[in-house]
Amino acid sequence: MGSSQGSTLTSATASAADVDVDVSLLDLVPVYIKELIAGGAAGGFSKSAVAPLERVKILMQTRTSEFKSLGIFQSLNKVKQQEGILGFYKGNGASVLRIVPYAALHFMTYEQYRCWILNNCPSLGSGPSIDLLAGSAAGGTAVLCTYPLDLARTKLAYEMANTRIGNSLSYNAQPSYNGIKDVFRSVYMEGGLRSLYRGVGPTLIGILPYAGLKFYIYEELKTRVPEEHQKSVVLRLSCGALAGLFGQTLTYPLDVVRRQMQVQNNQQSNQLGSPQIKGTIQGLNFIVRNQGWKQLFAGLSLNYVKVVPSVAIGFTAYDMMKSILRVPPREKTASVQASA
């Protein structure tokens, strides 16, 4: 009887020790590592949730002859008929593989840049303008580190199954890829390392104001809400959605140029004699002249539908992960990082 109680007590003590070890190990993890994990998880969850809408948006941006006259639901139905349910997630593997490090870097570097600006540039103050600068710098950093994965995602999502129209069979102009590694190999053989960054110019031009505006508007809207309501999850999601929608509208034409640069094929363009999009301004002029100015906003309505749930899921997952990992509030995080 005594031995049984002793073993039980020993087991309980051991379990308590294990909990103490786990807690101490988690507390030893640097805050920026926790922000990386939380941001990456949030990005993966939100991107997978809106993958069907993202696939259709890319097709509307790039396959103008097939999807230009179709609405959102008609486009979704067309993809389902030709490729089935799995067609909605074509390229999502590359998308998640890109968004996890992208979101992780974006959130983490935003906090790091913000602390650096506050500590080294006190003349700038501490208002939303700091979020504009930090958000822009974080967006550019994340894009440069993950752009080849975005290129692979776009090329995989661009592919459509061959379709029969009457007695004729319509074939893809783009080559067929067997996965992310195959995209990297083919693109690299086509034009070297530079080809892996085709379209990065308009991407950076677009992401710098978009990322900055997103954080700026989000923080600015929160300051205009009574303090007792500022911790409301619904409020934060609403502010984030409005910030995302506003930023997307201003920078969306640059996203269309980027997508068309990513899917164009050097050999195909040379054979057909059509000019190739090589820069942002030239790409904007080319699309307006040959496809109409409305093409600069192709898929924008779908992007509106996609942004709201994406932001909602992303913010919710990020907050949950920060709670699980015990990430301190921003004020404490800033002081910890400043003293590090």
mmCIF file with all atom_site columns, C-alpha atoms in Angstrom, residues 122-241:
data_model
loop_
_atom_site.group_PDB
_atom_site.id
_atom_site.type_symbol
_atom_site.label_atom_id
_atom_site.label_alt_id
_atom_site.label_comp_id
_atom_site.label_asym_id
_atom_site.label_entity_id
_atom_site.label_seq_id
_atom_site.pdbx_PDB_ins_code
_atom_site.Cartn_x
_atom_site.Cartn_y
_atom_site.Cartn_z
_atom_site.occupancy
_atom_site.B_iso_or_equiv
_atom_site.pdbx_formal_charge
_atom_site.auth_seq_id
_atom_site.auth_comp_id
_atom_site.auth_asym_id
_atom_site.auth_atom_id
_atom_site.pdbx_PDB_model_num
ATOM 1   C CA . PRO A 1 122 ? 12.905  59.000 -32.213 1.00 0.00 ? 122 PRO A CA 1
ATOM 2   C CA . SER A 1 123 ? 12.272  62.116 -34.307 1.00 0.00 ? 123 SER A CA 1
ATOM 3   C CA . LEU A 1 124 ? 9.705   60.133 -36.334 1.00 0.00 ? 124 LEU A CA 1
ATOM 4   C CA . GLY A 1 125 ? 7.528   59.730 -33.245 1.00 0.00 ? 125 GLY A CA 1
ATOM 5   C CA . SER A 1 126 ? 5.524   56.581 -32.479 1.00 0.00 ? 126 SER A CA 1
ATOM 6   C CA . GLY A 1 127 ? 2.342   57.026 -34.499 1.00 0.00 ? 127 GLY A CA 1
ATOM 7   C CA . PRO A 1 128 ? 0.943   55.005 -37.428 1.00 0.00 ? 128 PRO A CA 1
ATOM 8   C CA . SER A 1 129 ? 3.624   56.448 -39.735 1.00 0.00 ? 129 SER A CA 1
ATOM 9   C CA . ILE A 1 130 ? 6.045   54.022 -38.064 1.00 0.00 ? 130 ILE A CA 1
ATOM 10  C CA . ASP A 1 131 ? 3.749   51.165 -39.078 1.00 0.00 ? 131 ASP A CA 1
ATOM 11  C CA . LEU A 1 132 ? 3.788   52.465 -42.661 1.00 0.00 ? 132 LEU A CA 1
ATOM 12  C CA . LEU A 1 133 ? 7.587   52.385 -42.811 1.00 0.00 ? 133 LEU A CA 1
ATOM 13  C CA . ALA A 1 134 ? 8.000   49.108 -40.913 1.00 0.00 ? 134 ALA A CA 1
ATOM 14  C CA . GLY A 1 135 ? 5.256   47.382 -42.892 1.00 0.00 ? 135 GLY A CA 1
ATOM 15  C CA . SER A 1 136 ? 6.756   48.459 -46.237 1.00 0.00 ? 136 SER A CA 1
ATOM 16  C CA . ALA A 1 137 ? 10.237  47.281 -45.267 1.00 0.00 ? 137 ALA A CA 1
ATOM 17  C CA . ALA A 1 138 ? 8.871   43.984 -43.952 1.00 0.00 ? 138 ALA A CA 1
ATOM 18  C CA . GLY A 1 139 ? 6.870   43.387 -47.132 1.00 0.00 ? 139 GLY A CA 1
ATOM 19  C CA . GLY A 1 140 ? 9.913   43.978 -49.337 1.00 0.00 ? 140 GLY A CA 1
ATOM 20  C CA . THR A 1 141 ? 12.079  41.682 -47.215 1.00 0.00 ? 141 THR A CA 1
ATOM 21  C CA . ALA A 1 142 ? 9.534   38.859 -47.317 1.00 0.00 ? 142 ALA A CA 1
ATOM 22  C CA . VAL A 1 143 ? 9.036   39.185 -51.089 1.00 0.00 ? 143 VAL A CA 1
ATOM 23  C CA . LEU A 1 144 ? 12.748  39.037 -51.918 1.00 0.00 ? 144 LEU A CA 1
ATOM 24  C CA . CYS A 1 145 ? 13.220  35.944 -49.760 1.00 0.00 ? 145 CYS A CA 1
ATOM 25  C CA . THR A 1 146 ? 10.254  33.963 -51.140 1.00 0.00 ? 146 THR A CA 1
ATOM 26  C CA . TYR A 1 147 ? 9.635   35.244 -54.700 1.00 0.00 ? 147 TYR A CA 1
ATOM 27  C CA . PRO A 1 148 ? 10.734  32.090 -56.602 1.00 0.00 ? 148 PRO A CA 1
ATOM 28  C CA . LEU A 1 149 ? 8.068   30.121 -54.709 1.00 0.00 ? 149 LEU A CA 1
ATOM 29  C CA . ASP A 1 150 ? 5.444   32.669 -55.787 1.00 0.00 ? 150 ASP A CA 1
ATOM 30  C CA . LEU A 1 151 ? 6.598   32.253 -59.391 1.00 0.00 ? 151 LEU A CA 1
ATOM 31  C CA . ALA A 1 152 ? 6.211   28.461 -59.124 1.00 0.00 ? 152 ALA A CA 1
ATOM 32  C CA . ARG A 1 153 ? 2.764   28.815 -57.537 1.00 0.00 ? 153 ARG A CA 1
ATOM 33  C CA . THR A 1 154 ? 1.570   31.072 -60.366 1.00 0.00 ? 154 THR A CA 1
ATOM 34  C CA . LYS A 1 155 ? 2.862   28.786 -63.126 1.00 0.00 ? 155 LYS A CA 1
ATOM 35  C CA . LEU A 1 156 ? 1.212   25.728 -61.556 1.00 0.00 ? 156 LEU A CA 1
ATOM 36  C CA . ALA A 1 157 ? -2.075  27.575 -61.010 1.00 0.00 ? 157 ALA A CA 1
ATOM 37  C CA . TYR A 1 158 ? -1.977  28.915 -64.605 1.00 0.00 ? 158 TYR A CA 1
ATOM 38  C CA . GLU A 1 159 ? -2.132  25.424 -66.090 1.00 0.00 ? 159 GLU A CA 1
ATOM 39  C CA . MET A 1 160 ? -5.494  24.170 -67.269 1.00 0.00 ? 160 MET A CA 1
ATOM 40  C CA . ALA A 1 161 ? -6.375  20.707 -68.511 1.00 0.00 ? 161 ALA A CA 1
ATOM 41  C CA . ASN A 1 162 ? -6.631  20.370 -72.305 1.00 0.00 ? 162 ASN A CA 1
ATOM 42  C CA . THR A 1 163 ? -10.228 20.949 -73.359 1.00 0.00 ? 163 THR A CA 1
ATOM 43  C CA . ARG A 1 164 ? -12.183 19.796 -76.406 1.00 0.00 ? 164 ARG A CA 1
ATOM 44  C CA . ILE A 1 165 ? -14.229 22.394 -78.257 1.00 0.00 ? 165 ILE A CA 1
ATOM 45  C CA . GLY A 1 166 ? -16.307 20.679 -80.934 1.00 0.00 ? 166 GLY A CA 1
ATOM 46  C CA . ASN A 1 167 ? -13.936 18.509 -82.963 1.00 0.00 ? 167 ASN A CA 1
ATOM 47  C CA . SER A 1 168 ? -10.854 20.474 -82.034 1.00 0.00 ? 168 SER A CA 1
ATOM 48  C CA . LEU A 1 169 ? -8.644  20.136 -78.974 1.00 0.00 ? 169 LEU A CA 1
ATOM 49  C CA . SER A 1 170 ? -7.291  23.206 -77.255 1.00 0.00 ? 170 SER A CA 1
ATOM 50  C CA . TYR A 1 171 ? -3.762  22.775 -75.914 1.00 0.00 ? 171 TYR A CA 1
ATOM 51  C CA . ASN A 1 172 ? -1.887  24.756 -73.301 1.00 0.00 ? 172 ASN A CA 1
ATOM 52  C CA . ALA A 1 173 ? 0.644   27.248 -74.612 1.00 0.00 ? 173 ALA A CA 1
ATOM 53  C CA . GLN A 1 174 ? 2.602   26.890 -71.390 1.00 0.00 ? 174 GLN A CA 1
ATOM 54  C CA . PRO A 1 175 ? 4.557   23.678 -70.703 1.00 0.00 ? 175 PRO A CA 1
ATOM 55  C CA . SER A 1 176 ? 3.135   21.180 -68.233 1.00 0.00 ? 176 SER A CA 1
ATOM 56  C CA . TYR A 1 177 ? 4.910   20.918 -64.894 1.00 0.00 ? 177 TYR A CA 1
ATOM 57  C CA . ASN A 1 178 ? 5.114   17.958 -62.540 1.00 0.00 ? 178 ASN A CA 1
ATOM 58  C CA . GLY A 1 179 ? 5.600   19.939 -59.359 1.00 0.00 ? 179 GLY A CA 1
ATOM 59  C CA . ILE A 1 180 ? 7.519   22.753 -57.734 1.00 0.00 ? 180 ILE A CA 1
ATOM 60  C CA . LYS A 1 181 ? 10.959  21.261 -58.388 1.00 0.00 ? 181 LYS A CA 1
ATOM 61  C CA . ASP A 1 182 ? 10.106  20.777 -62.064 1.00 0.00 ? 182 ASP A CA 1
ATOM 62  C CA . VAL A 1 183 ? 9.064   24.445 -62.319 1.00 0.00 ? 183 VAL A CA 1
ATOM 63  C CA . PHE A 1 184 ? 12.356  25.580 -60.792 1.00 0.00 ? 184 PHE A CA 1
ATOM 64  C CA . ARG A 1 185 ? 14.364  23.340 -63.116 1.00 0.00 ? 185 ARG A CA 1
ATOM 65  C CA . SER A 1 186 ? 12.517  24.432 -66.273 1.00 0.00 ? 186 SER A CA 1
ATOM 66  C CA . VAL A 1 187 ? 12.561  28.139 -65.436 1.00 0.00 ? 187 VAL A CA 1
ATOM 67  C CA . TYR A 1 188 ? 16.235  28.043 -64.487 1.00 0.00 ? 188 TYR A CA 1
ATOM 68  C CA . MET A 1 189 ? 17.146  26.280 -67.750 1.00 0.00 ? 189 MET A CA 1
ATOM 69  C CA . GLU A 1 190 ? 15.126  28.874 -69.664 1.00 0.00 ? 190 GLU A CA 1
ATOM 70  C CA . GLY A 1 191 ? 16.995  31.926 -68.399 1.00 0.00 ? 191 GLY A CA 1
ATOM 71  C CA . GLY A 1 192 ? 19.103  31.194 -65.352 1.00 0.00 ? 192 GLY A CA 1
ATOM 72  C CA . LEU A 1 193 ? 18.673  32.632 -61.873 1.00 0.00 ? 193 LEU A CA 1
ATOM 73  C CA . ARG A 1 194 ? 17.261  35.858 -63.267 1.00 0.00 ? 194 ARG A CA 1
ATOM 74  C CA . SER A 1 195 ? 14.219  33.989 -64.615 1.00 0.00 ? 195 SER A CA 1
ATOM 75  C CA . LEU A 1 196 ? 13.282  32.892 -61.099 1.00 0.00 ? 196 LEU A CA 1
ATOM 76  C CA . TYR A 1 197 ? 12.727  36.576 -60.288 1.00 0.00 ? 197 TYR A CA 1
ATOM 77  C CA . ARG A 1 198 ? 10.761  37.519 -63.408 1.00 0.00 ? 198 ARG A CA 1
ATOM 78  C CA . GLY A 1 199 ? 8.108   40.012 -62.331 1.00 0.00 ? 199 GLY A CA 1
ATOM 79  C CA . VAL A 1 200 ? 9.793   40.907 -59.043 1.00 0.00 ? 200 VAL A CA 1
ATOM 80  C CA . GLY A 1 201 ? 9.927   44.599 -60.064 1.00 0.00 ? 201 GLY A CA 1
ATOM 81  C CA . PRO A 1 202 ? 6.158   45.222 -60.102 1.00 0.00 ? 202 PRO A CA 1
ATOM 82  C CA . THR A 1 203 ? 5.854   42.919 -57.095 1.00 0.00 ? 203 THR A CA 1
ATOM 83  C CA . LEU A 1 204 ? 8.138   45.127 -55.013 1.00 0.00 ? 204 LEU A CA 1
ATOM 84  C CA . ILE A 1 205 ? 6.539   48.311 -56.354 1.00 0.00 ? 205 ILE A CA 1
ATOM 85  C CA . GLY A 1 206 ? 3.167   46.885 -55.349 1.00 0.00 ? 206 GLY A CA 1
ATOM 86  C CA . ILE A 1 207 ? 4.054   45.280 -52.022 1.00 0.00 ? 207 ILE A CA 1
ATOM 87  C CA . LEU A 1 208 ? 5.909   48.251 -50.544 1.00 0.00 ? 208 LEU A CA 1
ATOM 88  C CA . PRO A 1 209 ? 2.878   50.574 -50.500 1.00 0.00 ? 209 PRO A CA 1
ATOM 89  C CA . TYR A 1 210 ? 0.410   47.715 -49.928 1.00 0.00 ? 210 TYR A CA 1
ATOM 90  C CA . ALA A 1 211 ? 2.163   46.227 -46.912 1.00 0.00 ? 211 ALA A CA 1
ATOM 91  C CA . GLY A 1 212 ? 2.828   49.662 -45.491 1.00 0.00 ? 212 GLY A CA 1
ATOM 92  C CA . LEU A 1 213 ? -0.721  50.909 -46.050 1.00 0.00 ? 213 LEU A CA 1
ATOM 93  C CA . LYS A 1 214 ? -2.177  47.728 -44.583 1.00 0.00 ? 214 LYS A CA 1
ATOM 94  C CA . PHE A 1 215 ? -0.387  48.167 -41.268 1.00 0.00 ? 215 PHE A CA 1
ATOM 95  C CA . TYR A 1 216 ? -0.819  51.962 -41.308 1.00 0.00 ? 216 TYR A CA 1
ATOM 96  C CA . ILE A 1 217 ? -4.583  51.889 -41.899 1.00 0.00 ? 217 ILE A CA 1
ATOM 97  C CA . TYR A 1 218 ? -5.053  49.032 -39.436 1.00 0.00 ? 218 TYR A CA 1
ATOM 98  C CA . GLU A 1 219 ? -3.294  50.889 -36.614 1.00 0.00 ? 219 GLU A CA 1
ATOM 99  C CA . GLU A 1 220 ? -4.881  54.237 -37.563 1.00 0.00 ? 220 GLU A CA 1
ATOM 100 C CA . LEU A 1 221 ? -8.395  52.768 -37.480 1.00 0.00 ? 221 LEU A CA 1
ATOM 101 C CA . LYS A 1 222 ? -7.769  51.211 -34.076 1.00 0.00 ? 222 LYS A CA 1
ATOM 102 C CA . THR A 1 223 ? -6.725  54.577 -32.613 1.00 0.00 ? 223 THR A CA 1
ATOM 103 C CA . ARG A 1 224 ? -10.111 56.024 -33.591 1.00 0.00 ? 224 ARG A CA 1
ATOM 104 C CA . VAL A 1 225 ? -12.009 53.411 -31.581 1.00 0.00 ? 225 VAL A CA 1
ATOM 105 C CA . PRO A 1 226 ? -12.778 53.834 -27.868 1.00 0.00 ? 226 PRO A CA 1
ATOM 106 C CA . GLU A 1 227 ? -10.136 52.165 -25.711 1.00 0.00 ? 227 GLU A CA 1
ATOM 107 C CA . GLU A 1 228 ? -12.588 49.763 -24.082 1.00 0.00 ? 228 GLU A CA 1
ATOM 108 C CA . HIS A 1 229 ? -13.367 48.245 -27.503 1.00 0.00 ? 229 HIS A CA 1
ATOM 109 C CA . GLN A 1 230 ? -9.840  48.092 -28.939 1.00 0.00 ? 230 GLN A CA 1
ATOM 110 C CA . LYS A 1 231 ? -9.223  44.520 -27.730 1.00 0.00 ? 231 LYS A CA 1
ATOM 111 C CA . SER A 1 232 ? -12.299 43.174 -29.501 1.00 0.00 ? 232 SER A CA 1
ATOM 112 C CA . VAL A 1 233 ? -11.418 40.411 -31.963 1.00 0.00 ? 233 VAL A CA 1
ATOM 113 C CA . VAL A 1 234 ? -14.291 41.440 -34.242 1.00 0.00 ? 234 VAL A CA 1
ATOM 114 C CA . LEU A 1 235 ? -13.000 45.009 -34.285 1.00 0.00 ? 235 LEU A CA 1
ATOM 115 C CA . ARG A 1 236 ? -9.477  43.931 -35.156 1.00 0.00 ? 236 ARG A CA 1
ATOM 116 C CA . LEU A 1 237 ? -10.721 41.694 -37.959 1.00 0.00 ? 237 LEU A CA 1
ATOM 117 C CA . SER A 1 238 ? -12.885 44.515 -39.324 1.00 0.00 ? 238 SER A CA 1
ATOM 118 C CA . CYS A 1 239 ? -10.008 46.995 -39.268 1.00 0.00 ? 239 CYS A CA 1
ATOM 119 C CA . GLY A 1 240 ? -7.687  44.478 -40.918 1.00 0.00 ? 240 GLY A CA 1
ATOM 120 C CA . ALA A 1 241 ? -10.223 43.659 -43.636 1.00 0.00 ? 241 ALA A CA 1
#
